[in-house]
Amino acid sequence: GFASSSAADLKLQFAPFSSALEAGFWHQLTQKKLNDYRLDESPKCIKGYYYNGDPLGLPTRLTLEFSAFEVDGPTPAHCCPVTGTLFNTNTLDAFKTTDKKALLEKEAKEIWDAIQSGSAINDPSILCRFILLTFADLKKYHFYYWFCFPALCFPEGIKIVQPAAVLEQVFSAKQIAALQQAYDELCVKRGTTAVPYFLMKYTADTVQVAPLADWDAFVTDTKKVTIGVYDPCTLSQHPGWPLRNLLVLLANRWGSKLDIVEVLCFRDRTLQGNRSIQHSLIFHIKLPELPLNSACPKSVGWEKNSKGAMGPRMVNLSECMDPKRLAESSVDLNLKLMRWRLVPTLDLEKVVNTKCLLLGAGTLGCNVARTLMGWGVRHITFVDNAKISYSNPVRQPLYEFEDCLGGGKSKAMAAVERLSKIFPGVNAVGHNMSIPMPGHPVSFSQATLSQAQEDVEQLEKLISEHDVIFLLMDTRESRWLPTVIAASKRKLVVNAALGFDTFVVMRHGLKKPPATLSVSAGPDSSPSCSSASSSSSTPAGGAASFSGSSLFSNIPGHKLGCYFCNDVVAPGDSTRDRTLDQQCTVSRPGLAMIAGALAVEMMVSILQHSEGGYAVASSSDDRMNEPPTSLGLVPHQIRGFLSRFDNVLPASLAFDKCTACSATVLDHYEREGFSFLSKVFNSSHSFLEDLTGLTLLHQETQAAEVREESEQSKMGGENPSVGLEKSRAR
Amino acid sequence: MNLSVLDEQKFHYCCQLLVQQSQQLKDGWCWETVTSSDEGYLKKIIVRTVVIGSRLMWNHESSRTSSSFHQKQEDQMCETENLNAEADGDDEDDGLCTFSESRSLVLQYEYHIVYSYSYSTPVLYFRAFSLEGRSVSLEDMWRSVHPSLRLSLQKNRLSTISLQEHPLLGQPFFMLHPCRTEEFMRPVLQDQLRPMNYVLVWLSVVGPLVGLDVPLKYSTQLHLPG
């Protein structure tokens, strides 16, 4: 009737396998390639498996995992093993040019031969096989691959006589239970947990199953033969791929005797501990003739790629396999742990993306660099002109004895090399260059002058390109030029300097952006009226400043002093202006680590503040108050006294006669550029002192000097020169 | 016998019982041994489709490089495609069932239960990857969690997930940090009269946080025999 004529048009279609590779498979292939296969391209036997218990909606998968290379190893319970052949090529070109059609036909021929010889009846696992063609690019951790699941085809397809129905519509509950029991018994008898193909007979009350090899004894009625296939597909109208070659086997061996074949697609899933097989499919087909001794039928089976096109796939596993990428993600995650566990509001992106310029790659530079790396900072640039000497490695943790040989490597370059060894993900650059200094003339010849100009330009460029400038040199005067340039470019400066057992770590005041500078130039140039004003720019500090009433509390970032603000002499030749900087090589060895670490931690705290370098300076008095950032205080200075194992957090105002950051100096620098700078380099310190008005100040205060000194010392080490000079003298 | 502390021997015993129950329930847990050592771990694999909405997650990657990597990967695939068009011969395979449904993202989740000597507790390691074997990043993993659930998970201190090297396999896995395990297990296991399966109880607490269901049927054998 109508039903049969419409059914006659229906051809059986099979859901193809989707290859599913576990990450462990690629790890193991990499190991095999490196240790066993090397350049050997010969085919290798590997193993995958498929499962008939997937929930609805999952693709029919053939899975290869870590253990794919252990062909004799165990298969996961209730899964069917599949043997395959791995062709791993040495080059991408070989991968591309491999004759895929020939590979498929060769494999299909083996299946066909096994069918014809009858050996497939005793070992039907030959019916379901795969080919895997791979190329492993182990430099990039790119894996190219293409699966093939060879299937022999009937030229005219397979006619469906009765379309698929779920088992529970065809079988009674009793029959279903009997089937389940019979299947389980067959598994036990065969010593496995899954049987890929089986024969089946049933009555209204009983179900019997038997292996394919028992055909002659088991199949008594060839009018209707029922064949069971362990079916990995979850589609409601289609069987999975494993049935395909089985039908070829049936047609070839018994086709002439068979009328109708009933197929049971055996599906067996357990959800929440409840097992069910009643969603298995059952349908009837009419097998076409496929006589013995006929030629090998057409074969298909190469897998389509993710775009649905005939082509290979590629997976990039550098993220989980490249040790360098692994190191990067581990470093990141380690930092994120800090956020997840302890400081939920920590903005790591800000820290990690900060570009840091380290002027000086000595004891301080090495320690600052290591602490920056600890914070995940990726962009680190060193400037130093020194070579590594024999005394350096014990105190400068980026260098080794070997680095001192043959006159010593350049510190800037060696530091970069070492950072990359410690963490390949770092973006470190070294500049072996000098920083021109006041009182160190550059005008000996045209060559020295143009070299100085080149150095200044390079330093200006570097400062422009970075976010935070660390001053970590061993002379005071070498800090002058970067202080001026960074102040002019409104870059955050973190300065660290060492005495014998004292140190100062400070942030320079960050001048307001040039546009607003002209407006606030008046109040800025007179430090005496500073603490009460400026509530507009720092609302948090405004109210407190009235109650605090100290001259040194609640100073907003733009009014803070620089390293030179507390000095009453201009930087010059250090043989005359002896300050703590020169003592750095005779500092207590732990001091550079402490100061270097604090310099970085100060930077990180500043970055966490919503106002960054403009943040109001925290002082020692703020230690009991609500901290302004998730990490705590943002001081102006940290002064450490190792003899007392004590730190204080002073804050001081910018000095309008400062030889580095005063408006006068910045104006001259911005207007005259190198010609102004060269005057500073070539002149004695009186040039800057005259320019800024320090000379006048000296004259005016000469008489009162003794009184002033004693007052300053009462204020408890807030003047760096006084406090540190004293401790050094001790 | 202090049951809130788990020694390795007891861990193995609990795992063994759990595997037995899992076999009965066909829940997929199996004991994996590491070659060249007598150590091992419990393992379970679950394959899941991720809903269409989060399919976007592959394009939204926050990390600097991954999305461009993905693009490059596609491009290179095209390049190799052209050279391989004729692998199957000219004819279309009419026995192939071509389903036109929009293929949602299928992820394989792999869960491991490993004993931690430092914490004397079980630790849950897991990872997820595409059918190609590409691992899912932690960010993507979070994105694949339902938004409402995600919020409560992130608040939950138990659910601190980080990437760690698998102690037995040396491969990167996500890990639920065990620093609070002892703390939350202590009250549960104070019943000295009817000792419970530590691993099972623990798993029923931490499993659901990372999408791992523990069927209620396990609870019929919650207590240790004898």
PDB file of N, CA and C in Angstrom, chain A residues 43-125:
ATOM      1  N   PRO A  43      53.616   3.504   9.334  1.00  0.00           N
ATOM      2  CA  PRO A  43      52.333   3.479  10.030  1.00  0.00           C
ATOM      3  C   PRO A  43      52.444   2.827  11.412  1.00  0.00           C
ATOM      4  N   LYS A  44      51.700   3.370  12.362  1.00  0.00           N
ATOM      5  CA  LYS A  44      51.710   2.858  13.736  1.00  0.00           C
ATOM      6  C   LYS A  44      50.291   2.445  14.122  1.00  0.00           C
ATOM      7  N   CYS A  45      50.246   1.390  14.922  1.00  0.00           N
ATOM      8  CA  CYS A  45      48.942   0.915  15.356  1.00  0.00           C
ATOM      9  C   CYS A  45      48.499   1.686  16.602  1.00  0.00           C
ATOM     10  N   ILE A  46      47.309   2.268  16.560  1.00  0.00           N
ATOM     11  CA  ILE A  46      46.783   2.967  17.731  1.00  0.00           C
ATOM     12  C   ILE A  46      45.333   2.534  17.980  1.00  0.00           C
ATOM     13  N   LYS A  47      44.767   3.086  19.036  1.00  0.00           N
ATOM     14  CA  LYS A  47      43.464   2.585  19.479  1.00  0.00           C
ATOM     15  C   LYS A  47      42.542   3.717  19.931  1.00  0.00           C
ATOM     16  N   GLY A  48      41.296   3.589  19.572  1.00  0.00           N
ATOM     17  CA  GLY A  48      40.292   4.526  20.068  1.00  0.00           C
ATOM     18  C   GLY A  48      39.102   3.730  20.570  1.00  0.00           C
ATOM     19  N   TYR A  49      38.035   4.434  20.924  1.00  0.00           N
ATOM     20  CA  TYR A  49      36.857   3.704  21.358  1.00  0.00           C
ATOM     21  C   TYR A  49      35.592   4.526  21.120  1.00  0.00           C
ATOM     22  N   TYR A  50      34.447   3.840  21.114  1.00  0.00           N
ATOM     23  CA  TYR A  50      33.173   4.549  21.027  1.00  0.00           C
ATOM     24  C   TYR A  50      32.216   3.981  22.064  1.00  0.00           C
ATOM     25  N   TYR A  51      31.159   4.735  22.313  1.00  0.00           N
ATOM     26  CA  TYR A  51      30.271   4.431  23.443  1.00  0.00           C
ATOM     27  C   TYR A  51      28.824   4.551  22.994  1.00  0.00           C
ATOM     28  N   ASN A  52      27.978   3.638  23.499  1.00  0.00           N
ATOM     29  CA  ASN A  52      26.565   3.659  23.074  1.00  0.00           C
ATOM     30  C   ASN A  52      25.640   4.184  24.183  1.00  0.00           C
ATOM     31  N   GLY A  53      26.211   4.932  25.135  1.00  0.00           N
ATOM     32  CA  GLY A  53      25.375   5.386  26.249  1.00  0.00           C
ATOM     33  C   GLY A  53      25.283   6.893  26.382  1.00  0.00           C
ATOM     34  N   ASP A  54      25.559   7.601  25.287  1.00  0.00           N
ATOM     35  CA  ASP A  54      25.523   9.058  25.375  1.00  0.00           C
ATOM     36  C   ASP A  54      24.106   9.584  25.519  1.00  0.00           C
ATOM     37  N   PRO A  55      23.963  10.690  26.270  1.00  0.00           N
ATOM     38  CA  PRO A  55      22.658  11.344  26.288  1.00  0.00           C
ATOM     39  C   PRO A  55      22.341  11.953  24.915  1.00  0.00           C
ATOM     40  N   LEU A  56      21.073  12.188  24.691  1.00  0.00           N
ATOM     41  CA  LEU A  56      20.590  12.724  23.423  1.00  0.00           C
ATOM     42  C   LEU A  56      21.323  14.009  23.043  1.00  0.00           C
ATOM     43  N   GLY A  57      21.601  14.166  21.750  1.00  0.00           N
ATOM     44  CA  GLY A  57      22.137  15.437  21.289  1.00  0.00           C
ATOM     45  C   GLY A  57      23.644  15.460  21.135  1.00  0.00           C
ATOM     46  N   LEU A  58      24.325  14.472  21.662  1.00  0.00           N
ATOM     47  CA  LEU A  58      25.771  14.462  21.484  1.00  0.00           C
ATOM     48  C   LEU A  58      26.121  13.818  20.154  1.00  0.00           C
ATOM     49  N   PRO A  59      27.163  14.314  19.511  1.00  0.00           N
ATOM     50  CA  PRO A  59      27.571  13.695  18.247  1.00  0.00           C
ATOM     51  C   PRO A  59      28.151  12.298  18.507  1.00  0.00           C
ATOM     52  N   THR A  60      28.098  11.483  17.479  1.00  0.00           N
ATOM     53  CA  THR A  60      28.651  10.138  17.562  1.00  0.00           C
ATOM     54  C   THR A  60      30.165  10.248  17.520  1.00  0.00           C
ATOM     55  N   ARG A  61      30.810   9.903  18.606  1.00  0.00           N
ATOM     56  CA  ARG A  61      32.247  10.171  18.686  1.00  0.00           C
ATOM     57  C   ARG A  61      33.095   8.909  18.665  1.00  0.00           C
ATOM     58  N   LEU A  62      34.254   9.053  18.040  1.00  0.00           N
ATOM     59  CA  LEU A  62      35.308   8.069  18.204  1.00  0.00           C
ATOM     60  C   LEU A  62      36.398   8.794  18.988  1.00  0.00           C
ATOM     61  N   THR A  63      36.662   8.312  20.197  1.00  0.00           N
ATOM     62  CA  THR A  63      37.537   9.039  21.113  1.00  0.00           C
ATOM     63  C   THR A  63      38.927   8.424  21.158  1.00  0.00           C
ATOM     64  N   LEU A  64      39.923   9.280  21.091  1.00  0.00           N
ATOM     65  CA  LEU A  64      41.304   8.845  21.292  1.00  0.00           C
ATOM     66  C   LEU A  64      41.841   9.598  22.494  1.00  0.00           C
ATOM     67  N   GLU A  65      42.368   8.857  23.428  1.00  0.00           N
ATOM     68  CA  GLU A  65      42.904   9.531  24.600  1.00  0.00           C
ATOM     69  C   GLU A  65      44.369   9.197  24.771  1.00  0.00           C
ATOM     70  N   PHE A  66      44.878   9.639  25.917  1.00  0.00           N
ATOM     71  CA  PHE A  66      46.248   9.401  26.340  1.00  0.00           C
ATOM     72  C   PHE A  66      46.718   7.977  26.031  1.00  0.00           C
ATOM     73  N   SER A  67      45.834   7.016  26.298  1.00  0.00           N
ATOM     74  CA  SER A  67      46.223   5.611  26.201  1.00  0.00           C
ATOM     75  C   SER A  67      46.107   5.051  24.784  1.00  0.00           C
ATOM     76  N   ALA A  68      45.874   5.921  23.793  1.00  0.00           N
ATOM     77  CA  ALA A  68      45.644   5.448  22.428  1.00  0.00           C
ATOM     78  C   ALA A  68      46.819   4.667  21.875  1.00  0.00           C
ATOM     79  N   PHE A  69      48.019   4.922  22.425  1.00  0.00           N
ATOM     80  CA  PHE A  69      49.206   4.281  21.880  1.00  0.00           C
ATOM     81  C   PHE A  69      49.473   2.912  22.504  1.00  0.00           C
ATOM     82  N   GLU A  70      48.747   2.611  23.578  1.00  0.00           N
ATOM     83  CA  GLU A  70      48.873   1.291  24.192  1.00  0.00           C
ATOM     84  C   GLU A  70      47.748   0.404  23.662  1.00  0.00           C
ATOM     85  N   VAL A  71      48.029  -0.232  22.531  1.00  0.00           N
ATOM     86  CA  VAL A  71      46.976  -0.955  21.824  1.00  0.00           C
ATOM     87  C   VAL A  71      46.415  -2.105  22.659  1.00  0.00           C
ATOM     88  N   ASP A  72      47.277  -2.694  23.501  1.00  0.00           N
ATOM     89  CA  ASP A  72      46.822  -3.828  24.294  1.00  0.00           C
ATOM     90  C   ASP A  72      46.284  -3.407  25.658  1.00  0.00           C
ATOM     91  N   GLY A  73      46.301  -2.110  25.916  1.00  0.00           N
ATOM     92  CA  GLY A  73      45.815  -1.611  27.210  1.00  0.00           C
ATOM     93  C   GLY A  73      44.304  -1.741  27.315  1.00  0.00           C
ATOM     94  N   PRO A  74      43.771  -1.495  28.512  1.00  0.00           N
ATOM     95  CA  PRO A  74      42.328  -1.655  28.709  1.00  0.00           C
ATOM     96  C   PRO A  74      41.521  -0.551  28.010  1.00  0.00           C
ATOM     97  N   THR A  75      40.294  -0.885  27.666  1.00  0.00           N
ATOM     98  CA  THR A  75      39.344   0.078  27.100  1.00  0.00           C
ATOM     99  C   THR A  75      38.393   0.452  28.229  1.00  0.00           C
ATOM    100  N   PRO A  76      37.942   1.708  28.288  1.00  0.00           N
ATOM    101  CA  PRO A  76      36.986   2.066  29.337  1.00  0.00           C
ATOM    102  C   PRO A  76      35.778   1.129  29.334  1.00  0.00           C
ATOM    103  N   ALA A  77      35.252   0.870  30.520  1.00  0.00           N
ATOM    104  CA  ALA A  77      34.141  -0.064  30.654  1.00  0.00           C
ATOM    105  C   ALA A  77      32.970   0.344  29.765  1.00  0.00           C
ATOM    106  N   HIS A  78      32.299  -0.652  29.178  1.00  0.00           N
ATOM    107  CA  HIS A  78      31.109  -0.454  28.341  1.00  0.00           C
ATOM    108  C   HIS A  78      31.405   0.301  27.042  1.00  0.00           C
ATOM    109  N   CYS A  79      32.675   0.390  26.677  1.00  0.00           N
ATOM    110  CA  CYS A  79      33.026   1.026  25.402  1.00  0.00           C
ATOM    111  C   CYS A  79      33.594  -0.020  24.453  1.00  0.00           C
ATOM    112  N   CYS A  80      33.435   0.237  23.152  1.00  0.00           N
ATOM    113  CA  CYS A  80      33.972  -0.661  22.142  1.00  0.00           C
ATOM    114  C   CYS A  80      35.305  -0.143  21.638  1.00  0.00           C
ATOM    115  N   PRO A  81      36.340  -0.967  21.697  1.00  0.00           N
ATOM    116  CA  PRO A  81      37.627  -0.523  21.166  1.00  0.00           C
ATOM    117  C   PRO A  81      37.636  -0.516  19.641  1.00  0.00           C
ATOM    118  N   VAL A  82      38.422   0.387  19.059  1.00  0.00           N
ATOM    119  CA  VAL A  82      38.596   0.447  17.608  1.00  0.00           C
ATOM    120  C   VAL A  82      40.079   0.556  17.331  1.00  0.00           C
ATOM    121  N   THR A  83      40.558  -0.289  16.443  1.00  0.00           N
ATOM    122  CA  THR A  83      41.967  -0.232  16.082  1.00  0.00           C
ATOM    123  C   THR A  83      42.145   0.693  14.895  1.00  0.00           C
ATOM    124  N   GLY A  84      43.214   1.450  14.923  1.00  0.00           N
ATOM    125  CA  GLY A  84      43.457   2.372  13.821  1.00  0.00           C
ATOM    126  C   GLY A  84      44.910   2.402  13.435  1.00  0.00           C
ATOM    127  N   THR A  85      45.169   3.094  12.347  1.00  0.00           N
ATOM    128  CA  THR A  85      46.532   3.224  11.859  1.00  0.00           C
ATOM    129  C   THR A  85      46.905   4.694  11.832  1.00  0.00           C
ATOM    130  N   LEU A  86      48.009   4.992  12.488  1.00  0.00           N
ATOM    131  CA  LEU A  86      48.484   6.371  12.542  1.00  0.00           C
ATOM    132  C   LEU A  86      49.562   6.579  11.494  1.00  0.00           C
ATOM    133  N   PHE A  87      49.358   7.588  10.660  1.00  0.00           N
ATOM    134  CA  PHE A  87      50.404   8.009   9.730  1.00  0.00           C
ATOM    135  C   PHE A  87      50.855   9.397  10.163  1.00  0.00           C
ATOM    136  N   ASN A  88      51.995   9.461  10.818  1.00  0.00           N
ATOM    137  CA  ASN A  88      52.490  10.752  11.281  1.00  0.00           C
ATOM    138  C   ASN A  88      53.606  11.209  10.355  1.00  0.00           C
ATOM    139  N   THR A  89      53.372  12.299   9.634  1.00  0.00           N
ATOM    140  CA  THR A  89      54.368  12.765   8.671  1.00  0.00           C
ATOM    141  C   THR A  89      55.361  13.703   9.346  1.00  0.00           C
ATOM    142  N   ASN A  90      56.517  13.845   8.713  1.00  0.00           N
ATOM    143  CA  ASN A  90      57.553  14.709   9.283  1.00  0.00           C
ATOM    144  C   ASN A  90      57.402  16.158   8.875  1.00  0.00           C
ATOM    145  N   THR A  91      56.684  16.398   7.797  1.00  0.00           N
ATOM    146  CA  THR A  91      56.546  17.779   7.319  1.00  0.00           C
ATOM    147  C   THR A  91      55.086  18.040   6.980  1.00  0.00           C
ATOM    148  N   LEU A  92      54.747  19.313   6.969  1.00  0.00           N
ATOM    149  CA  LEU A  92      53.395  19.703   6.580  1.00  0.00           C
ATOM    150  C   LEU A  92      53.172  19.362   5.116  1.00  0.00           C
ATOM    151  N   ASP A  93      54.250  19.490   4.347  1.00  0.00           N
ATOM    152  CA  ASP A  93      54.143  19.187   2.930  1.00  0.00           C
ATOM    153  C   ASP A  93      53.800  17.718   2.707  1.00  0.00           C
ATOM    154  N   ALA A  94      54.460  16.851   3.452  1.00  0.00           N
ATOM    155  CA  ALA A  94      54.165  15.419   3.334  1.00  0.00           C
ATOM    156  C   ALA A  94      52.727  15.143   3.765  1.00  0.00           C
ATOM    157  N   PHE A  95      52.288  15.856   4.781  1.00  0.00           N
ATOM    158  CA  PHE A  95      50.902  15.723   5.246  1.00  0.00           C
ATOM    159  C   PHE A  95      49.937  16.075   4.120  1.00  0.00           C
ATOM    160  N   LYS A  96      50.254  17.195   3.442  1.00  0.00           N
ATOM    161  CA  LYS A  96      49.357  17.651   2.380  1.00  0.00           C
ATOM    162  C   LYS A  96      49.375  16.730   1.176  1.00  0.00           C
ATOM    163  N   THR A  97      50.580  16.245   0.843  1.00  0.00           N
ATOM    164  CA  THR A  97      50.692  15.502  -0.413  1.00  0.00           C
ATOM    165  C   THR A  97      50.426  14.005  -0.259  1.00  0.00           C
ATOM    166  N   THR A  98      50.251  13.534   0.987  1.00  0.00           N
ATOM    167  CA  THR A  98      49.920  12.121   1.170  1.00  0.00           C
ATOM    168  C   THR A  98      48.679  11.777   0.340  1.00  0.00           C
ATOM    169  N   ASP A  99      48.737  10.659  -0.334  1.00  0.00           N
ATOM    170  CA  ASP A  99      47.617  10.253  -1.195  1.00  0.00           C
ATOM    171  C   ASP A  99      46.507   9.658  -0.320  1.00  0.00           C
ATOM    172  N   LYS A 100      45.545  10.523   0.034  1.00  0.00           N
ATOM    173  CA  LYS A 100      44.485  10.094   0.948  1.00  0.00           C
ATOM    174  C   LYS A 100      43.608   9.005   0.339  1.00  0.00           C
ATOM    175  N   LYS A 101      43.370   9.137  -0.953  1.00  0.00           N
ATOM    176  CA  LYS A 101      42.503   8.175  -1.619  1.00  0.00           C
ATOM    177  C   LYS A 101      43.127   6.777  -1.577  1.00  0.00           C
ATOM    178  N   ALA A 102      44.441   6.765  -1.785  1.00  0.00           N
ATOM    179  CA  ALA A 102      45.148   5.471  -1.760  1.00  0.00           C
ATOM    180  C   ALA A 102      45.119   4.867  -0.360  1.00  0.00           C
ATOM    181  N   LEU A 103      45.308   5.720   0.654  1.00  0.00           N
ATOM    182  CA  LEU A 103      45.264   5.223   2.032  1.00  0.00           C
ATOM    183  C   LEU A 103      43.929   4.576   2.329  1.00  0.00           C
ATOM    184  N   LEU A 104      42.860   5.294   1.947  1.00  0.00           N
ATOM    185  CA  LEU A 104      41.509   4.793   2.189  1.00  0.00           C
ATOM    186  C   LEU A 104      41.279   3.480   1.450  1.00  0.00           C
ATOM    187  N   GLU A 105      41.691   3.442   0.187  1.00  0.00           N
ATOM    188  CA  GLU A 105      41.423   2.246  -0.626  1.00  0.00           C
ATOM    189  C   GLU A 105      42.188   1.040  -0.120  1.00  0.00           C
ATOM    190  N   LYS A 106      43.391   1.306   0.394  1.00  0.00           N
ATOM    191  CA  LYS A 106      44.196   0.209   0.926  1.00  0.00           C
ATOM    192  C   LYS A 106      43.497  -0.384   2.161  1.00  0.00           C
ATOM    193  N   GLU A 107      43.033   0.502   3.010  1.00  0.00           N
ATOM    194  CA  GLU A 107      42.358   0.062   4.235  1.00  0.00           C
ATOM    195  C   GLU A 107      41.043  -0.656   3.888  1.00  0.00           C
ATOM    196  N   ALA A 108      40.312  -0.093   2.902  1.00  0.00           N
ATOM    197  CA  ALA A 108      39.038  -0.686   2.488  1.00  0.00           C
ATOM    198  C   ALA A 108      39.264  -2.091   1.919  1.00  0.00           C
ATOM    199  N   LYS A 109      40.362  -2.226   1.205  1.00  0.00           N
ATOM    200  CA  LYS A 109      40.690  -3.524   0.602  1.00  0.00           C
ATOM    201  C   LYS A 109      40.935  -4.576   1.701  1.00  0.00           C
ATOM    202  N   GLU A 110      41.605  -4.151   2.766  1.00  0.00           N
ATOM    203  CA  GLU A 110      41.856  -5.087   3.872  1.00  0.00           C
ATOM    204  C   GLU A 110      40.551  -5.535   4.516  1.00  0.00           C
ATOM    205  N   ILE A 111      39.626  -4.586   4.662  1.00  0.00           N
ATOM    206  CA  ILE A 111      38.321  -4.931   5.238  1.00  0.00           C
ATOM    207  C   ILE A 111      37.584  -5.890   4.305  1.00  0.00           C
ATOM    208  N   TRP A 112      37.632  -5.555   3.018  1.00  0.00           N
ATOM    209  CA  TRP A 112      36.949  -6.369   2.007  1.00  0.00           C
ATOM    210  C   TRP A 112      37.520  -7.782   1.970  1.00  0.00           C
ATOM    211  N   ASP A 113      38.857  -7.875   2.066  1.00  0.00           N
ATOM    212  CA  ASP A 113      39.505  -9.193   2.068  1.00  0.00           C
ATOM    213  C   ASP A 113      39.071 -10.005   3.284  1.00  0.00           C
ATOM    214  N   ALA A 114      38.974  -9.314   4.437  1.00  0.00           N
ATOM    215  CA  ALA A 114      38.564 -10.006   5.662  1.00  0.00           C
ATOM    216  C   ALA A 114      37.116 -10.486   5.557  1.00  0.00           C
ATOM    217  N   ILE A 115      36.296  -9.703   4.844  1.00  0.00           N
ATOM    218  CA  ILE A 115      34.906 -10.108   4.628  1.00  0.00           C
ATOM    219  C   ILE A 115      34.854 -11.325   3.714  1.00  0.00           C
ATOM    220  N   GLN A 116      35.610 -11.240   2.617  1.00  0.00           N
ATOM    221  CA  GLN A 116      35.588 -12.316   1.634  1.00  0.00           C
ATOM    222  C   GLN A 116      36.157 -13.623   2.198  1.00  0.00           C
ATOM    223  N   SER A 117      37.219 -13.490   2.974  1.00  0.00           N
ATOM    224  CA  SER A 117      37.840 -14.706   3.516  1.00  0.00           C
ATOM    225  C   SER A 117      37.019 -15.290   4.661  1.00  0.00           C
ATOM    226  N   GLY A 118      36.114 -14.480   5.224  1.00  0.00           N
ATOM    227  CA  GLY A 118      35.319 -14.961   6.343  1.00  0.00           C
ATOM    228  C   GLY A 118      35.952 -14.708   7.692  1.00  0.00           C
ATOM    229  N   SER A 119      37.184 -14.167   7.694  1.00  0.00           N
ATOM    230  CA  SER A 119      37.840 -13.939   8.988  1.00  0.00           C
ATOM    231  C   SER A 119      37.114 -12.833   9.766  1.00  0.00           C
ATOM    232  N   ALA A 120      36.387 -11.965   9.057  1.00  0.00           N
ATOM    233  CA  ALA A 120      35.645 -10.901   9.722  1.00  0.00           C
ATOM    234  C   ALA A 120      34.482 -11.444  10.549  1.00  0.00           C
ATOM    235  N   ILE A 121      34.061 -12.663  10.237  1.00  0.00           N
ATOM    236  CA  ILE A 121      32.965 -13.242  11.013  1.00  0.00           C
ATOM    237  C   ILE A 121      33.455 -13.628  12.403  1.00  0.00           C
ATOM    238  N   ASN A 122      34.668 -14.177  12.424  1.00  0.00           N
ATOM    239  CA  ASN A 122      35.234 -14.564  13.723  1.00  0.00           C
ATOM    240  C   ASN A 122      35.768 -13.367  14.499  1.00  0.00           C
ATOM    241  N   ASP A 123      36.256 -12.371  13.772  1.00  0.00           N
ATOM    242  CA  ASP A 123      36.761 -11.179  14.437  1.00  0.00           C
ATOM    243  C   ASP A 123      36.172  -9.933  13.768  1.00  0.00           C
ATOM    244  N   PRO A 124      34.919  -9.623  14.102  1.00  0.00           N
ATOM    245  CA  PRO A 124      34.260  -8.513  13.397  1.00  0.00           C
ATOM    246  C   PRO A 124      34.844  -7.137  13.726  1.00  0.00           C
ATOM    247  N   SER A 125      35.837  -7.066  14.625  1.00  0.00           N
ATOM    248  CA  SER A 125      36.399  -5.760  14.942  1.00  0.00           C
ATOM    249  C   SER A 125      37.088  -5.141  13.724  1.00  0.00           C
TER     250      SER A 125
END
